[in-house]
Coordinates of C-alpha atoms in Angstrom, one line a residue:
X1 CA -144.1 -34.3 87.1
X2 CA -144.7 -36.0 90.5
X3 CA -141.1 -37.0 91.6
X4 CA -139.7 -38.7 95.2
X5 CA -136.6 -38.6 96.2
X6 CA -135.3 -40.8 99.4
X7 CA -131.7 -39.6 100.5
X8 CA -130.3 -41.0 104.3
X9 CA -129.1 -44.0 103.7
X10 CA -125.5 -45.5 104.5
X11 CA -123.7 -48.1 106.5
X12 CA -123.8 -48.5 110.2
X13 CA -123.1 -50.9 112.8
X14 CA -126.2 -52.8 114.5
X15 CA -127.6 -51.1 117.1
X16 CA -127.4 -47.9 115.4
X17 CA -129.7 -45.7 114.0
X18 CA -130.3 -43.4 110.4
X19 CA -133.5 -41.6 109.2
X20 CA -134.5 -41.8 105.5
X21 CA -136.2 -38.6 104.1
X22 CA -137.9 -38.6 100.7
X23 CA -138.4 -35.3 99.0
X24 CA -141.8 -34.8 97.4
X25 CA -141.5 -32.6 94.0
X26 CA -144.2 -31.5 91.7
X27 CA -147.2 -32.2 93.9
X28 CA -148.1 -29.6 96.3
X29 CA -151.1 -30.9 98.1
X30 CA -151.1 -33.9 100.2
X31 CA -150.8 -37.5 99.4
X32 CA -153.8 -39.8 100.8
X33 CA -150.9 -42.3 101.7
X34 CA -147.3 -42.4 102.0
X35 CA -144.9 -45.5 103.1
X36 CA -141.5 -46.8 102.9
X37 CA -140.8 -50.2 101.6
X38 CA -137.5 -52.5 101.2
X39 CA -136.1 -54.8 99.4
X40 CA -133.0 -57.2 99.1
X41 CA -132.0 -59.2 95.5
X42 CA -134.2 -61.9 95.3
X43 CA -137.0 -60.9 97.2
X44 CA -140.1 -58.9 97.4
X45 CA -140.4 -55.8 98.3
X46 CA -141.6 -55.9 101.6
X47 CA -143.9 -53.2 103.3
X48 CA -142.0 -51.5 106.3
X49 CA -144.1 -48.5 107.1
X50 CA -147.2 -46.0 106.2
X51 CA -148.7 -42.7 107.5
X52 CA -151.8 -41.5 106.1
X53 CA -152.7 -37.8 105.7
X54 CA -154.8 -37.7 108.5
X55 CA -151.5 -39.0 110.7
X56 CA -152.6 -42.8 111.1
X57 CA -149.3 -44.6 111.1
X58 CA -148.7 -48.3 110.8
X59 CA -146.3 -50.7 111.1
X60 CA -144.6 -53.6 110.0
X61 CA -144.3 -56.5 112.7
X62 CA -140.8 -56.2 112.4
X63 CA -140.2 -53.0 112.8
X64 CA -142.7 -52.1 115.0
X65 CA -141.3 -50.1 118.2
X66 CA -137.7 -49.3 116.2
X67 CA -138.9 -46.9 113.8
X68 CA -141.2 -44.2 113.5
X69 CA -142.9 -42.6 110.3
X70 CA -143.2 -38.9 109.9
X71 CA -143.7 -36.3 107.8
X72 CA -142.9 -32.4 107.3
X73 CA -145.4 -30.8 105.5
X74 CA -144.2 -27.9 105.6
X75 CA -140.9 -29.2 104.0
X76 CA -143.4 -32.2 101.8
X77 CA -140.3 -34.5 103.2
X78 CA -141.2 -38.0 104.4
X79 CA -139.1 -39.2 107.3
X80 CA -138.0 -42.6 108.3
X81 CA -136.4 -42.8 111.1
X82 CA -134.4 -46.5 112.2
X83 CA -133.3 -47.3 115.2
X84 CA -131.7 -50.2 116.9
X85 CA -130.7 -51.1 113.1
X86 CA -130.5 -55.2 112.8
X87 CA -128.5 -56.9 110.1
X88 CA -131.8 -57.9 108.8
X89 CA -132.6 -54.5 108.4
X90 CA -130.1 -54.4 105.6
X91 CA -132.0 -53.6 102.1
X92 CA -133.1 -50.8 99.2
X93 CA -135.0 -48.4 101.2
X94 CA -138.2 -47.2 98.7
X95 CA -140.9 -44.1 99.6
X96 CA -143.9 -44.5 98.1
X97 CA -146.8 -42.4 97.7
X98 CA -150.7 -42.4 96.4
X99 CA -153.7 -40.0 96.1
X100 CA -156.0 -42.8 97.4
X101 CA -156.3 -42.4 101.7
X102 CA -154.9 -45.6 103.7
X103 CA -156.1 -46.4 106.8
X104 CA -155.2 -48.6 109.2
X105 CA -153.8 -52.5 108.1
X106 CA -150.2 -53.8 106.5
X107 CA -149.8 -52.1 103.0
X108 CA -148.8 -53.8 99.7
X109 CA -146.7 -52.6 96.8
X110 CA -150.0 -52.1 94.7
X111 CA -151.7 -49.9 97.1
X112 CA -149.3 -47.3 95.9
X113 CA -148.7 -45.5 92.5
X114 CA -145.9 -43.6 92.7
X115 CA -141.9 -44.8 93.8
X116 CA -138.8 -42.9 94.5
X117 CA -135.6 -44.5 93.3
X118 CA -134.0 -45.8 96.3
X119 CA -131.3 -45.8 99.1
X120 CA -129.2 -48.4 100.4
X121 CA -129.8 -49.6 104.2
X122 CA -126.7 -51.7 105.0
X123 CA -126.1 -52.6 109.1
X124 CA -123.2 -55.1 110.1
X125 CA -122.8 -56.8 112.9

């Protein structure tokens, strides 16, 4: 059974920085697409951040130039890493993952099949 686990996240002061991993288990071979998403009560879950297996990252206006996507295959860990953390920044933290390749483009929540259970983001001011 394909599972994802996201560990990494915590409380920090803004300005800081924290990198998410999420564990791939049960699937050995490489996902077309993986991405992190967020999301705060109330809301949607918003798209932050996607790498394909052919290493095409992209981005989220928001978060764009403060954190960077990665992966360890070697490891099958998905990597998140946050820096100069905003208040706004403050959400769940969810990895997702499908077969299907993703180019290029913002990402939605139905462009992927499979969810880890979340970490907390949480950055004061």
């Amino acid at each position: 059974q394909v599972q994802l686990v996201e560990s990494g996240g915590g409380s920090v002061q803004a300005g800081g920085s924290l990198r998410l991993s999420c564990a791939v288990f049960g699937y050995s071979r490489s996902y077309g697409c993986m991405g992190w998403f967020r999301q705060v009560p109330g809301k949607e879950r918003e798209w932050v951040a996607a790498r394909s297996s052919s290493d095409i990252t992209t981005y989220a206006a928001s978060v764009k130039g403060r954190f960077t996507i990665s992966k360890d295959n070697a490891k099958n860990t998905l990597y998140l890493q946050m820096n100069s953390l905003k208040p706004e920044d403050t959400a769940m933290y969810y990895c997702a993952a499908d077969m299907a390749y993703c180019s290029g483009g913002d990402k939605v929540r139905s462009d992927f099949h499979y969810w880890g259970q979340g970490t907390q983001v949480t950055v004061s001011s």
